[in-house]
CSV table of C-alpha atoms in Angstrom, one decimal:
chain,number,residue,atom,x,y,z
P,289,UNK,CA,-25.5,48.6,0.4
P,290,UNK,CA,-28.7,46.9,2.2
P,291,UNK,CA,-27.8,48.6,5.5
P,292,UNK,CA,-27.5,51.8,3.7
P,293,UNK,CA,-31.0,51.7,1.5
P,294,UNK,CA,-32.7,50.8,4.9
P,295,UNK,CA,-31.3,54.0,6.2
P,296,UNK,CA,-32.4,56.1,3.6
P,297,UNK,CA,-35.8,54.5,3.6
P,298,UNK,CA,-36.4,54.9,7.5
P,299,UNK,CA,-35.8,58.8,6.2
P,300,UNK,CA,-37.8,58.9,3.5
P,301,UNK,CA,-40.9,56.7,4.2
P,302,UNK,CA,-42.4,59.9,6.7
P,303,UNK,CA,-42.6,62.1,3.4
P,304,UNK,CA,-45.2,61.4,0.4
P,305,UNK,CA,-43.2,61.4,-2.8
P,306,UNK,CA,-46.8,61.5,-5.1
P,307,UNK,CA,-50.4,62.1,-4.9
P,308,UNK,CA,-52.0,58.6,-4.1
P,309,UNK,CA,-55.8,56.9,-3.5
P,310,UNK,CA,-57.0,55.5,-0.5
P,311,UNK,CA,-56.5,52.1,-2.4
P,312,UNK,CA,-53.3,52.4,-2.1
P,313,UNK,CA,-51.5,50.3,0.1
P,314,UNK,CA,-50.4,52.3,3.5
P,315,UNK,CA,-46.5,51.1,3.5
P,316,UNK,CA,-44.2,48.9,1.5
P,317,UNK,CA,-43.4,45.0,2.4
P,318,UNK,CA,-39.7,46.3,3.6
P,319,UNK,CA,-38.2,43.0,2.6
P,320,UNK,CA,-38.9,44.0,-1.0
P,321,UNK,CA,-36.0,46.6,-0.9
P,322,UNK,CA,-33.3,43.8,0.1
P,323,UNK,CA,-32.1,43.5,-3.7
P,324,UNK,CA,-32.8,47.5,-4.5
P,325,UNK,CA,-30.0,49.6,-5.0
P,326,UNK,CA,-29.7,53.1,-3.0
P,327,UNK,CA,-30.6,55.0,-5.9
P,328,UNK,CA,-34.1,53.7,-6.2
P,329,UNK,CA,-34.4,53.9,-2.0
P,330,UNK,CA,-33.8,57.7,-2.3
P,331,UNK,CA,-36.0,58.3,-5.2
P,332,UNK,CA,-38.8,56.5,-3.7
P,333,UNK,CA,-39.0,53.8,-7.0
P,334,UNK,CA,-40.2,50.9,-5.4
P,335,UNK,CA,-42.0,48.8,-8.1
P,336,UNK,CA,-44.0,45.7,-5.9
P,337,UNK,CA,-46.2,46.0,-3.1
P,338,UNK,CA,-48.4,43.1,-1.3
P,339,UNK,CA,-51.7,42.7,-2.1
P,340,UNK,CA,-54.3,40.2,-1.6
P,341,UNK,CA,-56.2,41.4,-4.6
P,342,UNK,CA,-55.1,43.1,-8.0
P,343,UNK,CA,-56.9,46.2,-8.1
P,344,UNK,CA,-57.4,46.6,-12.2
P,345,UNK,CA,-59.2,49.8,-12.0
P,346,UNK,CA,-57.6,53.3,-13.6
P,347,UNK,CA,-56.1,55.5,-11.7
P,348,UNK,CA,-54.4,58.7,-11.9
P,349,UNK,CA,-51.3,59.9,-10.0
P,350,UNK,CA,-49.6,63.4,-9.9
P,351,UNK,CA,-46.1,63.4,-9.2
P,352,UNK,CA,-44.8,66.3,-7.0
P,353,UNK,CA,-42.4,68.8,-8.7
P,354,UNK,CA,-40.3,69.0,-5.4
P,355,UNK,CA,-39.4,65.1,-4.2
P,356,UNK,CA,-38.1,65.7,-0.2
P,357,UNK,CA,-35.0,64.0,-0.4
P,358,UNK,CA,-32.7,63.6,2.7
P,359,UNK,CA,-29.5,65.9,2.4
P,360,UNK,CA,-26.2,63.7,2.0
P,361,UNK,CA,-23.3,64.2,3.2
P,362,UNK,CA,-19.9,62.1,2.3
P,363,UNK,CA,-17.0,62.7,4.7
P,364,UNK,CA,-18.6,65.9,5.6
P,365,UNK,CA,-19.0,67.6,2.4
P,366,UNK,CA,-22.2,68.0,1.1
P,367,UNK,CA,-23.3,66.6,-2.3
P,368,UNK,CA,-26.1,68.5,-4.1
P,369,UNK,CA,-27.7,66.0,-5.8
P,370,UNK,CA,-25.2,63.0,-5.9
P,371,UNK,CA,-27.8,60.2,-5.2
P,372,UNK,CA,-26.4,58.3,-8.2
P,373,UNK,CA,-22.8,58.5,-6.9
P,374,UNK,CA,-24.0,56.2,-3.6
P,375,UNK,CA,-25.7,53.9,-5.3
P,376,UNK,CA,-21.7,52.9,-7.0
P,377,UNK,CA,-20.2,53.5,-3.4
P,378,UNK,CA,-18.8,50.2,-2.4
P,379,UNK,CA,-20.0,49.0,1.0
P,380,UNK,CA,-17.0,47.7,2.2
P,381,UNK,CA,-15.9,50.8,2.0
P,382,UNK,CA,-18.1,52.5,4.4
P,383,UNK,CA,-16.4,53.6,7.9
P,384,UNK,CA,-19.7,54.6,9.5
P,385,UNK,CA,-23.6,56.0,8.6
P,386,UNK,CA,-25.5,57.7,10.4
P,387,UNK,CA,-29.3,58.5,9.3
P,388,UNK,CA,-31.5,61.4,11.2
P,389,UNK,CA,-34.8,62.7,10.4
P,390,UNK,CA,-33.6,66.7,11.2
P,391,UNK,CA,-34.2,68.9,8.4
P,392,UNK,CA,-31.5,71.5,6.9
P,393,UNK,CA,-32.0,74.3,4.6
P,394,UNK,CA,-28.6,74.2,1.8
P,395,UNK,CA,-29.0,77.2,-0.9
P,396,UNK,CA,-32.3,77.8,-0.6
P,397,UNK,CA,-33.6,74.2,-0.6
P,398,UNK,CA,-35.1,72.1,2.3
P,399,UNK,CA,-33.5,68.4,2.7
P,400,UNK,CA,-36.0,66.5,5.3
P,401,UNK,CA,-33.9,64.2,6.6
P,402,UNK,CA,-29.9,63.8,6.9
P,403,UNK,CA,-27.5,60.9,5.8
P,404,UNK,CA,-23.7,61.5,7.1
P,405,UNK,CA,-21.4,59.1,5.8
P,406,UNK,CA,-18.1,58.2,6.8
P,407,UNK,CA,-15.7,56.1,4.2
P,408,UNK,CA,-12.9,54.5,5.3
P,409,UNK,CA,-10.3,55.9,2.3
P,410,UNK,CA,-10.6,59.3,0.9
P,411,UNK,CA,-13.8,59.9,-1.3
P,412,UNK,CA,-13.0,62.9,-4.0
P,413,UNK,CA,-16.0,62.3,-6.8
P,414,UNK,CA,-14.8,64.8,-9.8
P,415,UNK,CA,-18.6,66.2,-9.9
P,416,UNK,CA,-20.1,66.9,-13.5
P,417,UNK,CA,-23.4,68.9,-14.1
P,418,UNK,CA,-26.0,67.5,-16.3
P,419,UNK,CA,-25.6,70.6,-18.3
P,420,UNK,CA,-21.6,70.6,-18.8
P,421,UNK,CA,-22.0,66.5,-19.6
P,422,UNK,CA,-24.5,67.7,-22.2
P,423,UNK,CA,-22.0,70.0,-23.8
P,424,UNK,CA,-19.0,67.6,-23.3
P,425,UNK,CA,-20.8,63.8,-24.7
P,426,UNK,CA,-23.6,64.9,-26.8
P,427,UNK,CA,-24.2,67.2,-29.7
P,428,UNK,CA,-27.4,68.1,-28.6
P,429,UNK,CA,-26.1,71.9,-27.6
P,430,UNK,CA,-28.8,74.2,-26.6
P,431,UNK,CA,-31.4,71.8,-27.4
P,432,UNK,CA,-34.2,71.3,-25.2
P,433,UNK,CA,-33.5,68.2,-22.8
P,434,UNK,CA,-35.0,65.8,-20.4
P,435,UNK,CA,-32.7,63.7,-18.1
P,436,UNK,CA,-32.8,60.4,-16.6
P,437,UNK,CA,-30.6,58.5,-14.4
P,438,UNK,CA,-30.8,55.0,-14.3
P,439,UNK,CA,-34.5,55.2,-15.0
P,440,UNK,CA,-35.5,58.2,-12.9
P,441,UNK,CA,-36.1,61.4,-14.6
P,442,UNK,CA,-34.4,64.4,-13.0
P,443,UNK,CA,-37.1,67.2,-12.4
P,444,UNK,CA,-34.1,69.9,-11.4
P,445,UNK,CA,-32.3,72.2,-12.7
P,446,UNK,CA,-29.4,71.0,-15.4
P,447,UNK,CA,-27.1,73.2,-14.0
P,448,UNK,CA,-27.6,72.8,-10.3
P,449,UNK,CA,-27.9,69.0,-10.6
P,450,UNK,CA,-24.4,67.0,-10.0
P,451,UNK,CA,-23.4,63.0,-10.8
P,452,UNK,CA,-19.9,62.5,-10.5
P,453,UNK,CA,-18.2,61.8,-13.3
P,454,UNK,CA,-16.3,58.3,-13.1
P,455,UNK,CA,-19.7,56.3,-12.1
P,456,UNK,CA,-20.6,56.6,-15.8
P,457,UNK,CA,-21.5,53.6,-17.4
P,458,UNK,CA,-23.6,54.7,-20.6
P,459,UNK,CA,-25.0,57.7,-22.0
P,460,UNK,CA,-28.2,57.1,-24.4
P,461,UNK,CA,-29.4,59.6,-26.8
P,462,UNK,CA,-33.0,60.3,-28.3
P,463,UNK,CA,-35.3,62.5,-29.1
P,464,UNK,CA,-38.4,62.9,-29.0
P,465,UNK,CA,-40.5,64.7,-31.8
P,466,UNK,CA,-44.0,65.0,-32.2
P,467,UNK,CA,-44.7,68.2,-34.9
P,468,UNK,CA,-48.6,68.2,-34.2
P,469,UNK,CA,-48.0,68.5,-30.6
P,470,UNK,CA,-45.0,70.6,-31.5
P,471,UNK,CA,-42.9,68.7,-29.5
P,472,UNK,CA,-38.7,68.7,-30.1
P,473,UNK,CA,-36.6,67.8,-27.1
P,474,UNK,CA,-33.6,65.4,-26.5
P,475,UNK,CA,-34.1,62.7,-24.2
P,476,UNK,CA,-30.4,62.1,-22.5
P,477,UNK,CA,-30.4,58.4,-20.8
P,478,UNK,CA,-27.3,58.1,-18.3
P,479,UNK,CA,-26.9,54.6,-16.7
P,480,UNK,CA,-24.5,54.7,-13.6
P,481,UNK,CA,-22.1,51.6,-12.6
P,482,UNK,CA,-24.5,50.4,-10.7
P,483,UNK,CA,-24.6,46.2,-10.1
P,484,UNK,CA,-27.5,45.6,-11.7
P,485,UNK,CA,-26.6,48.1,-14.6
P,486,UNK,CA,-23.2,46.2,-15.5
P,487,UNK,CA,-24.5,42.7,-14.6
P,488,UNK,CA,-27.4,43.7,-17.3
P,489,UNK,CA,-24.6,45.1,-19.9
P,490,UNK,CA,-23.0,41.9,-19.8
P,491,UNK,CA,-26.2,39.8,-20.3
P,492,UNK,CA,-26.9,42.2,-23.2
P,493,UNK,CA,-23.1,41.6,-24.8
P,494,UNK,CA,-23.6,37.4,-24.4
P,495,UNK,CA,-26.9,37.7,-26.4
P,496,UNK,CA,-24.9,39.6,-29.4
P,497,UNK,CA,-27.0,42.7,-28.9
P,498,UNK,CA,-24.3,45.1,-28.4
């Protein structure tokens, strides 16, 4: 997947994905996304970036409500917000990418950017939304709820918002109450098959804590 993420970044690195200081570093150390997986490429979660001095002071950053992801495509066929099902797509089994920086307008919504994919046997994802896999694995029915996938929290709309259904490797369920604040919503936790999700399930299951 390395030649892929680089793709994707090339893409994504000409669009700010949050609000940041002048301290901030200008660009990430590119080598650091060798071991990332797609999904963090596309959502812009890059964790480490050089520095010749740790900057210890506070600061405060707003994250954008809209994030201007590229618009993927998988054998031609568009997938609205299937970032998680890449991240599980095999390599090997690519045929060809290609990455362009042209935007496109789908349903209302402006991709900046274009990733057209090309696998080399048939690729027919059974799609689930993030409100129909509420109603099917947890009991939290009309309950208020917050999403995250593999660590990334979905800011879209539950019912508009697709994963496909056989790249998922754990669903974790909490909520989170706080009466003063008068707070009451579920907090749904999907892991996807990524690598590093399974090699970390199996680490978990050696040390007896599963």
């Amino acid at each position: 997947m390395k030649f892929l993420l680089l793709a994707v970044f090339c893409i994504c690195s000409t669009h700010t994905f949050c609000q940041s200081t002048s301290n901030s570093p200008k660009s990430p150390n590119t080598s650091l996304l060798k071991n990332k997986t797609l999904n963090e490429g596309l959502t812009g979660k890059i964790d480490q970036f050089p520095t010749n001095k740790l900057d210890t002071n506070l600061i405060i950053l707003y994250q954008k409500k809209e994030i201007n992801n590229p618009a993927i495509f998988v054998n031609g066929k568009f997938l609205p917000g299937q970032y998680s099902i890449l991240s599980t797509l095999n390599s090997n089994d690519i045929d060809s990418l290609t990455a362009t920086k042209d935007s496109i307008v789908i349903d209302n919504i402006v991709y900046y950017g274009q990733i057209r994919l090309k696998t080399k046997h048939p690729f027919n994802p059974v799609l689930i939304s993030l409100q129909t896999l509420k109603e099917k694995y947890t009991n939290l029915k009309n309950k208020s709820s917050i999403f995250m996938i593999d660590g990334v929290i979905i800011n879209a709309e539950s019912d508009k918002y697709f994963v496909a259904e056989a790249s998922l490797l754990r669903i974790i369920i909490e909520n989170v109450q706080n009466t003063k604040e008068n707070i009451d919503l579920g907090l749904i936790k999907i892991l996807t098959k990524t690598e590093t999700n399974i090699s970390d399930l199996q680490k978990i299951r050696i040390r007896g804590k599963e």
